[in-house]
Amino acid sequence: MSTRALLLALTVAVVFGFWRPDSIEPQTLDAVAHARQALDAGRVDEAIAMLEKTVTDEPTNPAALAWLGSAQVRKASTLPPAEAAGWVKRGFDTMDEAVERFPDAFVVYAMRGITAGRVPELFHKTDVAIGDLGRVIALKQARPQAVPDTVMPGVYLNLGLAQKK
């Protein structure tokens, strides 16, 4: 190996050793994952802001839109009843849009179904929960690779809870 080739290889190794390009990481997954962490920590407004940005930046991301709707519904639990109903409606409108735009994406049905099963009965979303979670099961049966196995326990659990309602 010539000195020039060795120097070039060493330069490339040093540059890539210190430089970690953000573009290599899946930005969308990271944004949704960070928003989910914020939701889990009770930082609903922060999660909504992250998801709104992701939806704007990547309008073809079904997970971001579905999680945005779920986060909007979750915000209702932090507000007085007079304001809460508006956020529930906004969230379900967002999830309905996700289902319309991405009818083959399991995540839109899973999120709307799980969220629908968790809202109080006065919102009349039990049938939506049963239908959507049943749709995820049908998608898994029709195209097993389209729905991760790790999703199915949550789908079955929430379907059972919705049916019990």
Phi, psi and omega in degrees: 000133182286163179297321181295315179295321178295318178296319178296315179297319179295319178298314179299316180298319180292315181300311181286340176289328181259333184263120178243096184293129179294333184293344179286325180287144178290101185302316185298312180301316180298316182296315180292319179297319178294320178295321178296321177297320177297318177298315180299331180271002178083010180266071188295314181299319178297317179296317179299316180299317179297316182290322176299319178295318180295318179298320178292315182289325183226080185293351179259019181262103182295325181296318181297317181291318179295316179292327176300313179300317179296319179295322178296320176295318181297328178300329181304326182289349180260002188241163173296152184308324181297325180270333187299317182301323178296322178288325176297315179298314179302315181296316179289328174298318178296315179292325175298319177298319179299317179295319179294318183282330185230065186293346180257003182265118182300326187298328182291323178285320180297313182293315180293321180295314180295316180296317180298324179289341184262346180282155179302152184302334182298344178272353176055052181248006182298318179296324177297316180300311182296316180296313182292316180291326172297325178295321177298317178297318178296319177298318179297320180290322182285319181222083185307325181287345183280342181232118180298143178301328183295341181279331191296321178302318178295324178295311181296318180299310183290329175295316177299318179295321178293319179295327179293327178300000000 
